[in-house]
mmCIF file of C-alpha atoms in Angstrom:
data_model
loop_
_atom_site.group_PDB
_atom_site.id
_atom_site.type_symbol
_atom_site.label_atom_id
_atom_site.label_comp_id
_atom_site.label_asym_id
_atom_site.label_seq_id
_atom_site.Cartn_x
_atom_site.Cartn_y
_atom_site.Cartn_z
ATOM 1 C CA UNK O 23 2.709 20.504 16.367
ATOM 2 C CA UNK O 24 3.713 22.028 12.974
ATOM 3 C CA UNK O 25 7.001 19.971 12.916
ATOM 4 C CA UNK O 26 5.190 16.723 13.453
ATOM 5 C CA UNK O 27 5.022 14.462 10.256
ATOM 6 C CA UNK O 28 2.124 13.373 8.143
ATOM 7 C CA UNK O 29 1.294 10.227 6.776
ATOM 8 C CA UNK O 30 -1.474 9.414 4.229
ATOM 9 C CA UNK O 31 -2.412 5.520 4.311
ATOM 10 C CA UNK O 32 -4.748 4.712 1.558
ATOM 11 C CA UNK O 33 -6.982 1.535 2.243
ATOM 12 C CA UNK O 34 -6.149 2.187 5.871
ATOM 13 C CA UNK O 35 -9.765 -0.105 6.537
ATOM 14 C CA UNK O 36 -7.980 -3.069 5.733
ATOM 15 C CA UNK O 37 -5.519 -5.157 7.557
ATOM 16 C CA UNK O 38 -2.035 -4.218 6.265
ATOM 17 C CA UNK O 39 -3.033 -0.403 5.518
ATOM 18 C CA UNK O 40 -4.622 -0.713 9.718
ATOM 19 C CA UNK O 41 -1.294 -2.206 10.528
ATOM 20 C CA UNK O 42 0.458 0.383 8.919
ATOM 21 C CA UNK O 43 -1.599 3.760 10.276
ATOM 22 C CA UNK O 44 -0.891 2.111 13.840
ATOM 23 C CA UNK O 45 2.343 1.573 13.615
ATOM 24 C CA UNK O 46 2.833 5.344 12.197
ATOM 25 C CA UNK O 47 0.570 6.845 14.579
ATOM 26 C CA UNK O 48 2.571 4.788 17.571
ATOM 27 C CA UNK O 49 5.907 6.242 15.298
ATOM 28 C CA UNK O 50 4.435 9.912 15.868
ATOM 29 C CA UNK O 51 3.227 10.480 12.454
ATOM 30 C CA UNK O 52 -0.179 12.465 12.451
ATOM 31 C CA UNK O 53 -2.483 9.959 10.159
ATOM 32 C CA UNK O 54 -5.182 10.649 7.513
ATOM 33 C CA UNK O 55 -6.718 7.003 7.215
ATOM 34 C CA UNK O 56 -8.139 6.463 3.480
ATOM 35 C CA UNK O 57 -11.080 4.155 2.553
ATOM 36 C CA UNK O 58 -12.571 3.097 -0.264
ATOM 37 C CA UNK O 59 -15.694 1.566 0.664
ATOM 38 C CA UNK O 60 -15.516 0.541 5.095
ATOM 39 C CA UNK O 61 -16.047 3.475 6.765
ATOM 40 C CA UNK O 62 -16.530 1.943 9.508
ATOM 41 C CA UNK O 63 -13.189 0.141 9.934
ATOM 42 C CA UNK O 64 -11.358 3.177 8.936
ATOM 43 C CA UNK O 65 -13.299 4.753 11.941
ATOM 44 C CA UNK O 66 -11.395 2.217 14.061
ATOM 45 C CA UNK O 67 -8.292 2.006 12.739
ATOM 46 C CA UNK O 68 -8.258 5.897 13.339
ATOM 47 C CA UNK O 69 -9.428 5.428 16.727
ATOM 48 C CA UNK O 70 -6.996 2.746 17.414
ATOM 49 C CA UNK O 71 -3.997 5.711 16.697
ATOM 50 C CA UNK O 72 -5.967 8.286 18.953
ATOM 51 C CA UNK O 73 -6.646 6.369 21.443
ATOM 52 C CA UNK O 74 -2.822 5.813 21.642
ATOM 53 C CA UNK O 75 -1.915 9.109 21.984
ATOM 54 C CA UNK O 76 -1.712 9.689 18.066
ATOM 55 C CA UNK O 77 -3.430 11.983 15.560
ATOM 56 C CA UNK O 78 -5.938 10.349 12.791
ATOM 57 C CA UNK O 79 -8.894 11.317 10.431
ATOM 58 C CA UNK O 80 -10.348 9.465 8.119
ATOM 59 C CA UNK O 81 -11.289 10.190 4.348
ATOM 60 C CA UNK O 82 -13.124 8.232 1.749
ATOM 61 C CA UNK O 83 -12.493 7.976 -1.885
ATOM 62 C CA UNK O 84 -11.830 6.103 -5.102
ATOM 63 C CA UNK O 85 -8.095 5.849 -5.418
ATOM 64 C CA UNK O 86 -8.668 6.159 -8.895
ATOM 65 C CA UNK O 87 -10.421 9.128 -9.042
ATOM 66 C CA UNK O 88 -7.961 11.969 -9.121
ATOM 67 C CA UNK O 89 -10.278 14.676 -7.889
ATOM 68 C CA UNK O 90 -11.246 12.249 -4.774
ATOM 69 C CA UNK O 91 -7.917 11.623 -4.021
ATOM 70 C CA UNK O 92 -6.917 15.233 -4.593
ATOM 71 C CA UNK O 93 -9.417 15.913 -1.902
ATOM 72 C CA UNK O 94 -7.411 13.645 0.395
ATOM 73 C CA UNK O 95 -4.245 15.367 0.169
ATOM 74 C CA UNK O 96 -6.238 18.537 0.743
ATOM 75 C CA UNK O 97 -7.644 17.078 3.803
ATOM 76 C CA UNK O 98 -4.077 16.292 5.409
ATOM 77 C CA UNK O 99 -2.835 19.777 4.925
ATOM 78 C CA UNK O 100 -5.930 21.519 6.119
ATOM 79 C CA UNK O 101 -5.912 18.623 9.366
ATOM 80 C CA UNK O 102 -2.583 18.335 9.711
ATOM 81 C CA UNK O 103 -0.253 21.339 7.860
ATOM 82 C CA UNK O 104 0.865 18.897 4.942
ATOM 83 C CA UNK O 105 2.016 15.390 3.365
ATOM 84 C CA UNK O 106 5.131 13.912 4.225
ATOM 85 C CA UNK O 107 4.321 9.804 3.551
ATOM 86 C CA UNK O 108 2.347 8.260 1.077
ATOM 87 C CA UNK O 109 1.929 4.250 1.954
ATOM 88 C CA UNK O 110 -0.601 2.982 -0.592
ATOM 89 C CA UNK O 111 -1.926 -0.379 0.570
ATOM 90 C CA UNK O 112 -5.159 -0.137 -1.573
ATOM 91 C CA UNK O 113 -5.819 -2.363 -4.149
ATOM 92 C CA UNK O 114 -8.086 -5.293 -5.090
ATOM 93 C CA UNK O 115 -7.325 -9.480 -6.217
ATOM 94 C CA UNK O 116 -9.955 -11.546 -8.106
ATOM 95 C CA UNK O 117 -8.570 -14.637 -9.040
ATOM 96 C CA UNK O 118 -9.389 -16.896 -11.559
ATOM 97 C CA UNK O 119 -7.124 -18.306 -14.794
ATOM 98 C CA UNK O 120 -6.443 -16.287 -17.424
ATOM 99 C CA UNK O 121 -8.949 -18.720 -19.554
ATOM 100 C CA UNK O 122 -11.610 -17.755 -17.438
ATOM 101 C CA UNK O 123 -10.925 -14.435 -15.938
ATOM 102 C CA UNK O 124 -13.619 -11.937 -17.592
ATOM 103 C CA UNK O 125 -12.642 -8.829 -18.907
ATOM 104 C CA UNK O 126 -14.671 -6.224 -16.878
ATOM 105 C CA UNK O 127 -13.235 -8.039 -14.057
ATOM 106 C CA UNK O 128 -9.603 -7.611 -15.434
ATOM 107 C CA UNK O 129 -10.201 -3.882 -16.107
ATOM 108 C CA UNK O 130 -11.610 -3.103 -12.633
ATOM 109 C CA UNK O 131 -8.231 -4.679 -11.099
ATOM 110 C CA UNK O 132 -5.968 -2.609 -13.536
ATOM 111 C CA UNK O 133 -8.333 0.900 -12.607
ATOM 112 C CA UNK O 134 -7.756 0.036 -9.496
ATOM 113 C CA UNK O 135 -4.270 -1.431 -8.847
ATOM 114 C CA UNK O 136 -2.208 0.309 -12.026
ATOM 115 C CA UNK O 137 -4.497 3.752 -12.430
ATOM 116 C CA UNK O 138 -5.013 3.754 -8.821
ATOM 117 C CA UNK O 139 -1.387 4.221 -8.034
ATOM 118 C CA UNK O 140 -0.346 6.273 -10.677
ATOM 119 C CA UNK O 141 -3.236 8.539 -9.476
ATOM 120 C CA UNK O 142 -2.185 8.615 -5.812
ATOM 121 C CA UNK O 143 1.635 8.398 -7.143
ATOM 122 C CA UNK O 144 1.316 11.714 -9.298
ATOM 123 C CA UNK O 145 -0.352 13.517 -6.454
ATOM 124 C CA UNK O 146 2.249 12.826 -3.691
ATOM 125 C CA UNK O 147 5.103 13.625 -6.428
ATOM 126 C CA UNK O 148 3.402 17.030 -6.672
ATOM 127 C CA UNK O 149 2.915 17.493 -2.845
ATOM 128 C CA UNK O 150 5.186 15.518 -0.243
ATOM 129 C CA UNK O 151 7.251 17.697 1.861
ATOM 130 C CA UNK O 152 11.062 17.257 1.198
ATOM 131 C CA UNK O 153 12.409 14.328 3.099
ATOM 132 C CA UNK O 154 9.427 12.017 2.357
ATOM 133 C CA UNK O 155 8.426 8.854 0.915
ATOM 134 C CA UNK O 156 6.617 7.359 -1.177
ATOM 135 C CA UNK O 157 5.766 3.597 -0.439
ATOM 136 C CA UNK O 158 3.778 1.521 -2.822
ATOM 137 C CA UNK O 159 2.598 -2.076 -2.904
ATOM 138 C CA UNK O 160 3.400 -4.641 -5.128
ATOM 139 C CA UNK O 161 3.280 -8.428 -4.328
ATOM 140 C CA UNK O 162 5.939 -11.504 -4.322
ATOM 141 C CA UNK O 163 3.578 -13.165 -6.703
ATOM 142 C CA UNK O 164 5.631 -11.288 -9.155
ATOM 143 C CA UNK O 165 8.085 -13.806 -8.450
ATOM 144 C CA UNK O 166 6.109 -16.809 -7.886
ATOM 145 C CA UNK O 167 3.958 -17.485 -10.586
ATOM 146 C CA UNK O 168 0.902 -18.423 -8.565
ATOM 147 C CA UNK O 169 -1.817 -19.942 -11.323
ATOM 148 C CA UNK O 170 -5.103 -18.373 -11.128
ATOM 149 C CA UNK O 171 -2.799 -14.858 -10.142
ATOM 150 C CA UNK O 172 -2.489 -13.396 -13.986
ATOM 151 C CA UNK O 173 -4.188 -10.316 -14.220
ATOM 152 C CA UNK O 174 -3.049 -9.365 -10.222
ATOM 153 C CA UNK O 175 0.346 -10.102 -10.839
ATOM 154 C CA UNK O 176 -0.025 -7.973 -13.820
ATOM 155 C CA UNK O 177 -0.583 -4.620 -12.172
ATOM 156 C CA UNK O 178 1.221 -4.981 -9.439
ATOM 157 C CA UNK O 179 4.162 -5.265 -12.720
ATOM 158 C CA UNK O 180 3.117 -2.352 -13.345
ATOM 159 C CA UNK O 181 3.408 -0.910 -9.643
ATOM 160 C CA UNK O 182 6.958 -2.113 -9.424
ATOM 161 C CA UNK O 183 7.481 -0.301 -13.164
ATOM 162 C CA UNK O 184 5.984 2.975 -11.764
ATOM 163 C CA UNK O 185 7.827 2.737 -8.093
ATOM 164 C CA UNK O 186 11.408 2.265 -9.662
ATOM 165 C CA UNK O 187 11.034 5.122 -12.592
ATOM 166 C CA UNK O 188 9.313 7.471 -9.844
ATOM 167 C CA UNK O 189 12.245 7.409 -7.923
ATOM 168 C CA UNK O 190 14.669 8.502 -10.375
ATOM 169 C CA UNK O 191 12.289 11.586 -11.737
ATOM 170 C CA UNK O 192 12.216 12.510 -8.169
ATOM 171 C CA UNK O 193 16.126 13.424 -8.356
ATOM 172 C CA UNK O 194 16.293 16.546 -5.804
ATOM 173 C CA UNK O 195 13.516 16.534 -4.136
ATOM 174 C CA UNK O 196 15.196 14.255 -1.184
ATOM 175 C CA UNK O 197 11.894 11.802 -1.479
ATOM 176 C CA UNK O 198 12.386 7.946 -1.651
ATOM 177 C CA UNK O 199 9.900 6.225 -3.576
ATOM 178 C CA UNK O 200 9.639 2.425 -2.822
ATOM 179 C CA UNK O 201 7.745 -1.234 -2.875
ATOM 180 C CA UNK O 202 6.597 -3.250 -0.977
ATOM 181 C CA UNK O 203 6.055 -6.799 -2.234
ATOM 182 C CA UNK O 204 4.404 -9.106 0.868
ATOM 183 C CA UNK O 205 3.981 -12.732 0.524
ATOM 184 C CA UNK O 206 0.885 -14.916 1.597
ATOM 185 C CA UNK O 207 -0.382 -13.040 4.886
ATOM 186 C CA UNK O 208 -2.876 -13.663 6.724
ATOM 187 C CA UNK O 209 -5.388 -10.712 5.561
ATOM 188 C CA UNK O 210 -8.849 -10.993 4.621
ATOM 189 C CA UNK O 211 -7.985 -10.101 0.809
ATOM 190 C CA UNK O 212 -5.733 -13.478 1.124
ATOM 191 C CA UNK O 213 -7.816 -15.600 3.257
ATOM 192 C CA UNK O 214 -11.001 -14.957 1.209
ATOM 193 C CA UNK O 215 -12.138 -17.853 -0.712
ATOM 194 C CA UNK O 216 -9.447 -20.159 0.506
ATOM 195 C CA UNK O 217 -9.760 -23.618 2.442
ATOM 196 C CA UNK O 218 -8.106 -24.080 6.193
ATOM 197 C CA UNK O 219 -6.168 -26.688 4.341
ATOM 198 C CA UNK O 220 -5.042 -24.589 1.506
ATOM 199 C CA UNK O 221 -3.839 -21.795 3.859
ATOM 200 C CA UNK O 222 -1.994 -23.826 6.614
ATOM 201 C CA UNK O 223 -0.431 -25.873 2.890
ATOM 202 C CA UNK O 224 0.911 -22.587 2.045
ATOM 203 C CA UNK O 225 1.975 -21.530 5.579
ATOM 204 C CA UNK O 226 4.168 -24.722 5.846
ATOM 205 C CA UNK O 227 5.593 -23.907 2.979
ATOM 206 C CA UNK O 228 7.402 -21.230 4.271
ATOM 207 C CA UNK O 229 10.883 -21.270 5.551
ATOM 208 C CA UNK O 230 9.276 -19.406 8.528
ATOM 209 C CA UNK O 231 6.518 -22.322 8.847
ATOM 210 C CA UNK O 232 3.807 -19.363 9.220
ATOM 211 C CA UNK O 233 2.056 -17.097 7.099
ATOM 212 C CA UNK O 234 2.757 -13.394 7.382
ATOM 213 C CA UNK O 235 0.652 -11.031 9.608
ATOM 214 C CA UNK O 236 -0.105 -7.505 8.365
ATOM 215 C CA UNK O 237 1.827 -6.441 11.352
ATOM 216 C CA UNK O 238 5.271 -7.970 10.153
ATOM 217 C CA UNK O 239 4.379 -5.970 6.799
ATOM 218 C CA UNK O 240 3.918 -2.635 8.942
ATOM 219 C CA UNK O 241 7.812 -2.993 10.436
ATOM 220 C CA UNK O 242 9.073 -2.360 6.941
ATOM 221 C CA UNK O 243 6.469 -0.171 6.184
ATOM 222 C CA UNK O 244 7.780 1.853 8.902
ATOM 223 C CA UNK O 245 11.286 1.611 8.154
ATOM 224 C CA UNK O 246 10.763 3.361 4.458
ATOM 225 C CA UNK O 247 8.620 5.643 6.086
ATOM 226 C CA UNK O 248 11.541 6.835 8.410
ATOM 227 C CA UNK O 249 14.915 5.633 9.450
ATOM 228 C CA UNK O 250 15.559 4.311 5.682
ATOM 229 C CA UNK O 251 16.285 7.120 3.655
ATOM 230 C CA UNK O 252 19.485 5.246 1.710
ATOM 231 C CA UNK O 253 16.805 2.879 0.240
ATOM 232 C CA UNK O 254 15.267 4.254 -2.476
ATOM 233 C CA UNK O 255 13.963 2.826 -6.056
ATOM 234 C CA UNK O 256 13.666 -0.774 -4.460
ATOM 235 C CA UNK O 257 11.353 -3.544 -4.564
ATOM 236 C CA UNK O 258 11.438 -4.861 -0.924
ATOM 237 C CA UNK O 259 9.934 -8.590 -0.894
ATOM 238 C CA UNK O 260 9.022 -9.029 2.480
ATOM 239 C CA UNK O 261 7.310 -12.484 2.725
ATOM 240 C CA UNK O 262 9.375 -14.640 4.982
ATOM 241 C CA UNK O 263 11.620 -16.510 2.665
ATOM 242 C CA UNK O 264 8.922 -17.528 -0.042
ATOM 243 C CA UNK O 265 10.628 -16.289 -2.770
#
């Protein structure tokens, strides 16, 4: 199947980055599943695209560890026969005000979210196949102004920085480079922490009366990934209205 296309999904354990390797896997993209620290549910979420017909391994690493991620890429082309798609779902949210927040705390989110990215970022730019794409995550918080959101909203600034200059180095190379920016969905990175009557408050307050589910996220995911090759450098808030 050397014509068959390959998608890396980093955090492919959790519920968007699942969503997505499904929906690629059911798209006919071979799969390498990335986790950070749930082997386990990237075990699944590979055996959920197998067991479909598809093609999926996993791999474990620290997004921001360029030699672990390098390893990654190596394991799709030795697998699979190369990278096409890069959709980079990992990343990590404390919350707390900016009065509060501690400062470890707001360097681990930066490692991960803004390092992370560029790390996983620089490698595809060296290593996707022409006609690929690069799609990263950002968040509609950008636009929102959540309290308690600061240093999250922050690097995903950064993300959307990164995603849009990315793009235009890339001149050439026929590779899109795009965000993603969800709104409240229901994942366990959202629900975590948060009271029944704080999430169905923000799920009325959609124009869509719901919160999002990491499998609305996936259609677009899966759009960039294929059909939409005329978007490219673009921030793509998909959150149901919220912003």
């Amino acid at each position: 199947m050397a014509d068959q296309r390959v998608a890396i999904v980093t955090g492919g354990s959790g519920g968007i980055g699942r969503a997505s390797a499904e929906r690629l896997g059911a798209d006919g993209f071979a799969v390498v599943v990335h986790y950070a620290g749930n082997r386990d549910r990237a075990v699944a979420a590979a055996g959920a695209v197998t067991g479909a017909g598809g093609r999926a391994v996993v791999a474990g690493g620290d997004v921001a560890d360029e030699t672990a991620m390098a390893a990654v890429f190596d394991l799709a082309d030795s697998e699979f026969g190369g990278v096409d798609v890069l959709v980079h779902t990992a990343g990590i949210m404390p919350l707390a005000p900016v009065v509060d927040l501690d400062l470890d705390t707001f360097d681990r989110v930066q490692r991960t979210n803004v390092r992370g990215t560029f790390v996983v970022d620089q490698l595809a730019a060296r290593r996707l196949r022409p006609g690929g794409a690069i799609v990263n995550f950002s968040t509609s918080v950008t636009r929102l102004q959540m309290p308690g959101y600061a240093a999250y909203a922050a690097s995903k600034g950064a993300v959307e920085s990164l995603t849009l200059i990315l793009a235009r180095e890339l001149r050439g190379r026929d590779i899109t480079v795009n965000a993603v920016a969800p709104g409240p969905t229901a994942t366990p990175l959202f629900l975590d922490g948060k009271s029944q009557q704080l999430i169905d408050q923000i799920a009325s307050a959609n124009p869509l009366g719901r919160l999002g589910t990491p499998t609305d996220i996936a259609e677009t995911v899966a759009f960039l990934a294929g059909p939409g090759r005329w978007v490219n450098g673009q921030v793509l808030y998909v959150n149901g209205g919220a912003a």
